[in-house]
Structures are given as C-alpha cells and as structure tokens.
PDB file of C-alpha atoms in Angstrom:
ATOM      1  CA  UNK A  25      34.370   2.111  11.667  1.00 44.00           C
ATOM      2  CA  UNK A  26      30.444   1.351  11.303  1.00 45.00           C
ATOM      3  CA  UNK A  27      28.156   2.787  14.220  1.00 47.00           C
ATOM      4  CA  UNK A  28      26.094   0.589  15.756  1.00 44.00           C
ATOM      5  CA  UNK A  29      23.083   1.090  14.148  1.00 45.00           C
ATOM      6  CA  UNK A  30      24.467  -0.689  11.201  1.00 44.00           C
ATOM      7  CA  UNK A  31      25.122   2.807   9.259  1.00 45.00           C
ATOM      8  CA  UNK A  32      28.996   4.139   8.505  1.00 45.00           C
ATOM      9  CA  UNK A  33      29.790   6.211  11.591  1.00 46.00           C
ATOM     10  CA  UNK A  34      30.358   9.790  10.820  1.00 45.00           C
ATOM     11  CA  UNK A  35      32.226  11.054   7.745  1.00 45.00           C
ATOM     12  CA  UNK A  36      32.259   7.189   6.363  1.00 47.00           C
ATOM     13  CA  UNK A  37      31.112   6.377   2.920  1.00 45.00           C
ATOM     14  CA  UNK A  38      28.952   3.269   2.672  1.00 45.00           C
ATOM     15  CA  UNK A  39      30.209   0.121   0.023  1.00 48.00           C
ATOM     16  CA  UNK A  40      28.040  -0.272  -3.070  1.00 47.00           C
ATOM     17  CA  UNK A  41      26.424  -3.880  -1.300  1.00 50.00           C
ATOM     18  CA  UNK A  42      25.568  -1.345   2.082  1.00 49.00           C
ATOM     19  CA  UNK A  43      23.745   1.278   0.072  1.00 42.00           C
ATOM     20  CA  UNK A  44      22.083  -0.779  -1.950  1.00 44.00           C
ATOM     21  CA  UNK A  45      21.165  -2.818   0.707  1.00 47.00           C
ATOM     22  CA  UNK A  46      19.348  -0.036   2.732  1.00 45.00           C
ATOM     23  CA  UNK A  47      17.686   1.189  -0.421  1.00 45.00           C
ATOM     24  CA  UNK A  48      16.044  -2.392  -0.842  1.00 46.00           C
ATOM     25  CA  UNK A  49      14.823  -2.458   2.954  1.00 47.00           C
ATOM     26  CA  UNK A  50      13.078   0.999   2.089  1.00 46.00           C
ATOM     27  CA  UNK A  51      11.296  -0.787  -0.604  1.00 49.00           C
ATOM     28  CA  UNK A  52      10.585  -4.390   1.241  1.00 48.00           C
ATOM     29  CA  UNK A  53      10.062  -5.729   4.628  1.00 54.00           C
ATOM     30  CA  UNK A  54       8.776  -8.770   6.071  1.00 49.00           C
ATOM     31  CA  UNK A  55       5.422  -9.736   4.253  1.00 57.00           C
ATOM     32  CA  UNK A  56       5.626  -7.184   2.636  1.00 79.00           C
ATOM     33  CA  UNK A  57       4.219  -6.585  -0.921  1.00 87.00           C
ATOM     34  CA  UNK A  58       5.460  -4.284  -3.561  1.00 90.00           C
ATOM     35  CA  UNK A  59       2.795  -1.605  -2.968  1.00 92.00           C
ATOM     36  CA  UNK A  60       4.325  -1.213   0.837  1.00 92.00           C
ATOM     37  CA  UNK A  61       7.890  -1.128  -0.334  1.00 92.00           C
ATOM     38  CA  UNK A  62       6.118   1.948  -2.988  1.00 92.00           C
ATOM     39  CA  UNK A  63       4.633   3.400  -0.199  1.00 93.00           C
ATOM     40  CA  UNK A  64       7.469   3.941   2.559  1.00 93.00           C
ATOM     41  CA  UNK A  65       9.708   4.867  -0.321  1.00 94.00           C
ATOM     42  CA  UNK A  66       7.297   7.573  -0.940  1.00 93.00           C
ATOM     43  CA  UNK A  67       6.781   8.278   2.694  1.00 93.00           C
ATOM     44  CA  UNK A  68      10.890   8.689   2.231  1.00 94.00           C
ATOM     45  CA  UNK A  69      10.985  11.217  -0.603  1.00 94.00           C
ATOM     46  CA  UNK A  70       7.924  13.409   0.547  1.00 94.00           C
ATOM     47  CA  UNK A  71       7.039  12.515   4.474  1.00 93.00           C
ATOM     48  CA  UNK A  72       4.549  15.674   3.862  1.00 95.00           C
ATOM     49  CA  UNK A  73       2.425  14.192   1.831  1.00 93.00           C
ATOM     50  CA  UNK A  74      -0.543  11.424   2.642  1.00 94.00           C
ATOM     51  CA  UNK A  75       0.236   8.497   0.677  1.00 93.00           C
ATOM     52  CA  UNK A  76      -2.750   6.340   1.919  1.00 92.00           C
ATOM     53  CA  UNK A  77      -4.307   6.398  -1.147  1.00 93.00           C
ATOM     54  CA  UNK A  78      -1.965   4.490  -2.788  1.00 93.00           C
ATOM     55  CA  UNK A  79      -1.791   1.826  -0.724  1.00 93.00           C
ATOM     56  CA  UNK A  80      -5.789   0.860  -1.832  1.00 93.00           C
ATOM     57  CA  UNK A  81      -5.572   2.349  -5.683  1.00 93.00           C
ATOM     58  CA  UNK A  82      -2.174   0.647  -6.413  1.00 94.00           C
ATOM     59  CA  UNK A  83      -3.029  -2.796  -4.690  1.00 93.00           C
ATOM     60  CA  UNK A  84      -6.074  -2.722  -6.763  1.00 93.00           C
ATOM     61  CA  UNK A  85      -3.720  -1.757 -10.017  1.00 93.00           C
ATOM     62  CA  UNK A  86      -1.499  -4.161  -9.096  1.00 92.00           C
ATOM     63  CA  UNK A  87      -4.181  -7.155  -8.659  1.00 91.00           C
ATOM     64  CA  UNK A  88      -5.193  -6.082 -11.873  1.00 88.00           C
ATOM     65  CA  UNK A  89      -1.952  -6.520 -13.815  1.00 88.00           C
ATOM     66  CA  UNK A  90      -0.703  -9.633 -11.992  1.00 88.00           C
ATOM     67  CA  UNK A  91      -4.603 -10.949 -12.838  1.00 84.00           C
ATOM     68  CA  UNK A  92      -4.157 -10.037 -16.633  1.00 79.00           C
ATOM     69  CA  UNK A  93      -0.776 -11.388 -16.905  1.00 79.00           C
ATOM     70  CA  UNK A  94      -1.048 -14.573 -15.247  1.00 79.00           C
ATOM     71  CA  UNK A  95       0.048 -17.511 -18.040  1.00 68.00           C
ATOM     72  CA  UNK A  96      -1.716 -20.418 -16.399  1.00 72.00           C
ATOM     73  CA  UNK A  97      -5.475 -18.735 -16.205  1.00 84.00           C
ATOM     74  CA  UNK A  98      -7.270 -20.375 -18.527  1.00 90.00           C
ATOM     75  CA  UNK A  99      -8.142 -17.333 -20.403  1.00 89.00           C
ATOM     76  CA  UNK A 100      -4.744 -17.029 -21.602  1.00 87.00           C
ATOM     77  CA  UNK A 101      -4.247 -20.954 -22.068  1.00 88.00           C
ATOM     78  CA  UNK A 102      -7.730 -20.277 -24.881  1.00 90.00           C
ATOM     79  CA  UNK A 103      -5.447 -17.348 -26.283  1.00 90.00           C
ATOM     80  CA  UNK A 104      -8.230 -14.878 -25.099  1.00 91.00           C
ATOM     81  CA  UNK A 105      -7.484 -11.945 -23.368  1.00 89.00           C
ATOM     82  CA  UNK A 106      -9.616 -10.508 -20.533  1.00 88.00           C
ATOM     83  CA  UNK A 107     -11.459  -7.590 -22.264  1.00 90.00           C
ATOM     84  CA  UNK A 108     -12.098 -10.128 -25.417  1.00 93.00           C
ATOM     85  CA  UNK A 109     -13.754 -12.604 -22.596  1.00 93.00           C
ATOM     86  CA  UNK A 110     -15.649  -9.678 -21.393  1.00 93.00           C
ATOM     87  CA  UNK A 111     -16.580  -8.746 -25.048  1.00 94.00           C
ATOM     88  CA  UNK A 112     -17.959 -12.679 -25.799  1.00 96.00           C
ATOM     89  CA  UNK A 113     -19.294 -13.025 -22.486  1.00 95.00           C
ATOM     90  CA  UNK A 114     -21.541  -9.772 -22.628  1.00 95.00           C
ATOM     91  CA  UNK A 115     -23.092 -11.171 -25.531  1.00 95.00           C
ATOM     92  CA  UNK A 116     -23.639 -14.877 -24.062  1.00 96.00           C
ATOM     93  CA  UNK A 117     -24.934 -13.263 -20.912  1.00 93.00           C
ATOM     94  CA  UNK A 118     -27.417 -10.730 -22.539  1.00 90.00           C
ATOM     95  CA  UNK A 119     -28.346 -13.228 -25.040  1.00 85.00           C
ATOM     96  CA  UNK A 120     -28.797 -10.430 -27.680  1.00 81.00           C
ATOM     97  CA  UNK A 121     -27.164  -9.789 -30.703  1.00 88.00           C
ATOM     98  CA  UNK A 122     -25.046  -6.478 -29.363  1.00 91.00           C
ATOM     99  CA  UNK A 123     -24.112  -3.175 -31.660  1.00 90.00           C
ATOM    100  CA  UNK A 124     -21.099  -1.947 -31.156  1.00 90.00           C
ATOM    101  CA  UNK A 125     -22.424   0.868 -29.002  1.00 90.00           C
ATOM    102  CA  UNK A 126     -23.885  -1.391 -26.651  1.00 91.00           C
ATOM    103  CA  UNK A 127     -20.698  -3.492 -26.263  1.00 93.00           C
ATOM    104  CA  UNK A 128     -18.818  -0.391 -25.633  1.00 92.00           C
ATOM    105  CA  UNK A 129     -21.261   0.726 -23.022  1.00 90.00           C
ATOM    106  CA  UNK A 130     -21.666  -3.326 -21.845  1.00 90.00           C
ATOM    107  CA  UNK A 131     -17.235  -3.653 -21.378  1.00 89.00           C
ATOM    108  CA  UNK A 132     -16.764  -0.290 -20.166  1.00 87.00           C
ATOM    109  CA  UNK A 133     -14.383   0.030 -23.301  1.00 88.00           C
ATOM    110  CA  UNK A 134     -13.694   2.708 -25.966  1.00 90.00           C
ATOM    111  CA  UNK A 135     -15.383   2.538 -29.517  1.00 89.00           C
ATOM    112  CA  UNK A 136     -11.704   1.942 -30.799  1.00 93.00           C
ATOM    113  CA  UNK A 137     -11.050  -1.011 -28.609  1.00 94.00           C
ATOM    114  CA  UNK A 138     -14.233  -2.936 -29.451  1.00 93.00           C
ATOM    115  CA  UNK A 139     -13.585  -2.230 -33.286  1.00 92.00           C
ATOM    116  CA  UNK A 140     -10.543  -3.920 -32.314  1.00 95.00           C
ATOM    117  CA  UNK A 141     -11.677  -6.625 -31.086  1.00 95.00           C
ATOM    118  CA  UNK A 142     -14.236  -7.642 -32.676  1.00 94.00           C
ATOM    119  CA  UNK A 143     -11.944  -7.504 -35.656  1.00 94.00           C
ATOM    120  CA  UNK A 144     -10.140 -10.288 -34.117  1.00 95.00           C
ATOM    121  CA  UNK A 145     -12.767 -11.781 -32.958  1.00 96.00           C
ATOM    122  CA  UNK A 146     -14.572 -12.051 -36.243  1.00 95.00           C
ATOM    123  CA  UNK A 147     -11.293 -13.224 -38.080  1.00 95.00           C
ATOM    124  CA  UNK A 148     -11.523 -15.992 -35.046  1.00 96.00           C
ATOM    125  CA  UNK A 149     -14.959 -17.467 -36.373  1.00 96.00           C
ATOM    126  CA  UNK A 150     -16.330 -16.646 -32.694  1.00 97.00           C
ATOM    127  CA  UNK A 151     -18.556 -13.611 -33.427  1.00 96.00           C
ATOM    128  CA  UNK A 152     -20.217 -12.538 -36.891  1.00 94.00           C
ATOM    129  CA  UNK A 153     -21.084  -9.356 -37.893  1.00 89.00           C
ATOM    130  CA  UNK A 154     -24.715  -8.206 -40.302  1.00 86.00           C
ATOM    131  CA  UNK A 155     -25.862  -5.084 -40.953  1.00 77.00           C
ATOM    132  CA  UNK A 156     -29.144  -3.329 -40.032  1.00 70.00           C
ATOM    133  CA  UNK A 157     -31.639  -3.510 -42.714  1.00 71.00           C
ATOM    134  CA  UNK A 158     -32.417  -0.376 -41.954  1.00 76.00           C
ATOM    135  CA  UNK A 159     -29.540   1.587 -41.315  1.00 70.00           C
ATOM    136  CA  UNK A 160     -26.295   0.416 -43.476  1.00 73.00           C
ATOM    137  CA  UNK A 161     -24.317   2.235 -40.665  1.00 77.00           C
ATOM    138  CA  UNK A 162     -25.588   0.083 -37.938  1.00 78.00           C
ATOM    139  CA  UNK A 163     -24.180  -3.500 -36.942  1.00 85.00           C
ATOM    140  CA  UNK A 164     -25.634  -6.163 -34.993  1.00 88.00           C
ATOM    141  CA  UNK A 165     -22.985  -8.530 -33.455  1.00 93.00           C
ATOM    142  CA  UNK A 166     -23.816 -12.124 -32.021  1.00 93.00           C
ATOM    143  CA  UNK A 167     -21.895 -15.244 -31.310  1.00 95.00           C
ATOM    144  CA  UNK A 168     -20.990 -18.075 -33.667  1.00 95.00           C
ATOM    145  CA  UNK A 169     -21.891 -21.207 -32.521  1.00 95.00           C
ATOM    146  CA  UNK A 170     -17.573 -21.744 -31.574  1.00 96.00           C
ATOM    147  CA  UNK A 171     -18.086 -18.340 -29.806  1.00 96.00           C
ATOM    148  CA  UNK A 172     -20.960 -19.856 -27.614  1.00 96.00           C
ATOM    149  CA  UNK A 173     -19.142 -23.193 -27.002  1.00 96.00           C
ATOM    150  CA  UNK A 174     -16.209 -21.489 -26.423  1.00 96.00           C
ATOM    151  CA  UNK A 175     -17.830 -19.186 -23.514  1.00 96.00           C
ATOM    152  CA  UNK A 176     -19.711 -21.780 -21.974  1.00 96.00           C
ATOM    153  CA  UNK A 177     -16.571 -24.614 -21.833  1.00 95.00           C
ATOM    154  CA  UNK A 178     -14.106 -22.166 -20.138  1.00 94.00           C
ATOM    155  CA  UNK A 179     -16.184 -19.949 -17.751  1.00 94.00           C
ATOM    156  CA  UNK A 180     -16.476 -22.962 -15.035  1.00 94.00           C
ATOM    157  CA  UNK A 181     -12.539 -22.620 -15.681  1.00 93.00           C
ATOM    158  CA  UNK A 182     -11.875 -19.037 -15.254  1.00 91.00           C
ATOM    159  CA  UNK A 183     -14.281 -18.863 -11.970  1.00 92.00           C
ATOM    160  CA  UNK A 184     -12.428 -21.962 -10.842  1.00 92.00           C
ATOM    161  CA  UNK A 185      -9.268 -20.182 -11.253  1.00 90.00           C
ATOM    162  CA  UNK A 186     -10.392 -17.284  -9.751  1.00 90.00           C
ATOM    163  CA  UNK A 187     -12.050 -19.157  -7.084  1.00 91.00           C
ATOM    164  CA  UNK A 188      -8.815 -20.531  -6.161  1.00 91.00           C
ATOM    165  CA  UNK A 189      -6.802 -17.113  -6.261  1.00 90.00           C
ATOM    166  CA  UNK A 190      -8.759 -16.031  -3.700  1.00 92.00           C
ATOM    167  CA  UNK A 191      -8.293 -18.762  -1.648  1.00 92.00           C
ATOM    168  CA  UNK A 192      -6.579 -17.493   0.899  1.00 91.00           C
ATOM    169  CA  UNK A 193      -9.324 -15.492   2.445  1.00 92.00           C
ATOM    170  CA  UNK A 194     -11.548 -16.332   4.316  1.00 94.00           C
ATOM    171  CA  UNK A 195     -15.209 -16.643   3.503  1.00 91.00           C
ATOM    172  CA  UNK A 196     -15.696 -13.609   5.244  1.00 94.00           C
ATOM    173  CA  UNK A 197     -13.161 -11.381   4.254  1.00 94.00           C
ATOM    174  CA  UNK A 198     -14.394 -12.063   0.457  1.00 94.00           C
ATOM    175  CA  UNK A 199     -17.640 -11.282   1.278  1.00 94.00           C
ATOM    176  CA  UNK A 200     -16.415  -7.872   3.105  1.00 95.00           C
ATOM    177  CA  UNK A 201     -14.145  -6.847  -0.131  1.00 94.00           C
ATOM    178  CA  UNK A 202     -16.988  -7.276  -2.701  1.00 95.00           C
ATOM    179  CA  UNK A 203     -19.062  -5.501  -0.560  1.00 95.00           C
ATOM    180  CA  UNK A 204     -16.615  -2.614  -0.545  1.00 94.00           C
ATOM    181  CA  UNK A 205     -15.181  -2.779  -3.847  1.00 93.00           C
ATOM    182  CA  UNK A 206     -18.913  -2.818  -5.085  1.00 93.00           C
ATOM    183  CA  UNK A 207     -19.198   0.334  -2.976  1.00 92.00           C
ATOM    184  CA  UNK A 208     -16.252   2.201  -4.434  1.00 91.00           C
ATOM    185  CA  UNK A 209     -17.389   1.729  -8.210  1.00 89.00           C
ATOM    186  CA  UNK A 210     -20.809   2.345  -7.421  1.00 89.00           C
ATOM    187  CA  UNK A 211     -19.399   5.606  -6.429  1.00 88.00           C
ATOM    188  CA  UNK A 212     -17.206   6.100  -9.309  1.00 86.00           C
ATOM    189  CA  UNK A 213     -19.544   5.018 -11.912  1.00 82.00           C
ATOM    190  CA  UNK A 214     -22.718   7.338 -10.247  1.00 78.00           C
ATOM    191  CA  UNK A 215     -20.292  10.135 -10.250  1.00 68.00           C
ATOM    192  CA  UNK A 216     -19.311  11.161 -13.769  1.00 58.00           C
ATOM    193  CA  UNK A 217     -16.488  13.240 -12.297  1.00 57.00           C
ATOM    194  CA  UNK A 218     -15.341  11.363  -9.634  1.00 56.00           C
ATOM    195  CA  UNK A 219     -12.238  10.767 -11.740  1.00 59.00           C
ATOM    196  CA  UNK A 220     -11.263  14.241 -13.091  1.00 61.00           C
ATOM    197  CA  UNK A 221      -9.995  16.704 -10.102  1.00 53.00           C
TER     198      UNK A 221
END
C-alpha cells in the first residue's frame, strides 16, 4: 500500500525505480540547473548549514567548465585552448614583446603553466622566443607573424560566439552581471587574502 503522498506507507520498502526516482527530484526540478539540484541536495544532508554561497561560486564554476569545454567555440575549432588565447592575446593587446614574468602576471597563470605553453606555442610557429642581451636568464616573447594573424582572424569569432551565449539576457541584465562580477574580482584581486580563510 503507497500513502498518498506518493511515499510507501509505513513499514513499506520503496522499488529500486521509486527510490531512485525521489533521489533525482532532490537533485532536479523544473528549470532547474545542476547547481540547484547541488544545492537542495546539500540543503538535504546538512539543513544547518548556509549553502548560498554555492549557488553564486558553483554557477560561476560551472559557466566556466561548460565555457572551456564547449567543441563548437571557435577557440577549440583553431585547436587553442582558452589560457593559450589568453597567452597570444596578452601579447597582441599589449603590443610588447612579454617575459615570461609578465605573461604570468598578464594571464593570471603560474610560471609552470606559461613555460608550458609557450612551449607549445613556440613548437606551433605562433610565438618566438630571444634572449636578453643582457641577461642570458631573461626572455623576451612576441608573436610570429601566424601568431598575429591567427589572433586577429578568430577574435571577431570568439566574441561572436560569446556574444551569442549570452543571448538570452537581456541588454540589461548583461550590463548588471559585468558590473557585479567586475565588483567581486575587484574584491578578490585587491585583497591578497580574500581566498585563504
């Protein structure tokens, strides 16, 4: 006998399809997305707790990853990903040759990650690498000319991609979550240890 809420009445043991069908409603609902299913579930397992953080720091996550993993952006059609665009784009946009110290500060990277990079990047034919003639441990990095042609043909792409991944807001509504997206890093990157507890 099942109660009327939908549930097994007392002293019944749900089937396999009922459990596992109230364990997906914890995680989904209507319009929902996967950060709300997250969320309640939480709200589930620890009702104590205030969970509103997550639902801002893992939809932001979450854009993130979706953003980076999307096949048909035209980053990833080029065979570029993001923090290599960022890496050729901070030297097309500062029009400087760049040392590695400067891109790491430029792509909010680690010293590891550019080396990385710019490995690939150089093996690529888009960026080339000379030496300081003053200091054999210093290297200045610049763009080939494929690197600057390369930049300049798919960045009316990517912001037309990006353009259109926002589409659903309104004009608006973009303008309000720059302006407090820009808020929140300004915070985070004036504050030092804003991100240690």
């Amino acid at each position: 006998m099942t109660a009327r809420n939908g549930r097994p009445a007392h002293g019944e043991t749900a089937t396999g399809d009922e459990a596992h069908e109230r364990a997906r409603s914890t995680r989904t609902g209507p319009g929902d997305d996967t950060v709300a299913g997250v969320v309640r579930q939480w709200r589930a397992v620890h009702p104590d707790l205030d969970t509103a953080p997550m639902e801002i720091i893992g939809r932001i996550n979450r854009c993130a990853a979706l953003l980076q993993q999307a096949e048909d952006a035209p980053l990833r059609r080029a065979g570029l990903s993001r923090p290599e665009f960022d890496l050729l784009g901070a030297l097309r946009r500062t029009g400087d040759e760049l040392t590695p110290s400067e891109l790491t500060r430029e792509t909010f990277s680690s010293g590891a990650a550019v080396t990385k990079r710019l490995k690939q990047l150089t093996e690529r034919g888009l960026v080339e690498r000379r030496g300081d003639t003053r200091d054999r441990r210093v290297a200045h990095v610049r763009l080939t000319d494929a690197g600057r042609d390369l930049v300049d043909g798919i960045l009316p792409e990517q912001l037309a991609y990006e353009r259109a991944v926002l589409s659903g807001l309104a004009g608006q509504e973009r303008d309000g979550l720059a302006a407090l997206l820009g808020e929140l890093l300004g915070r985070l990157e004036g504050r030092p240890g804003a991100l240690r507890l």
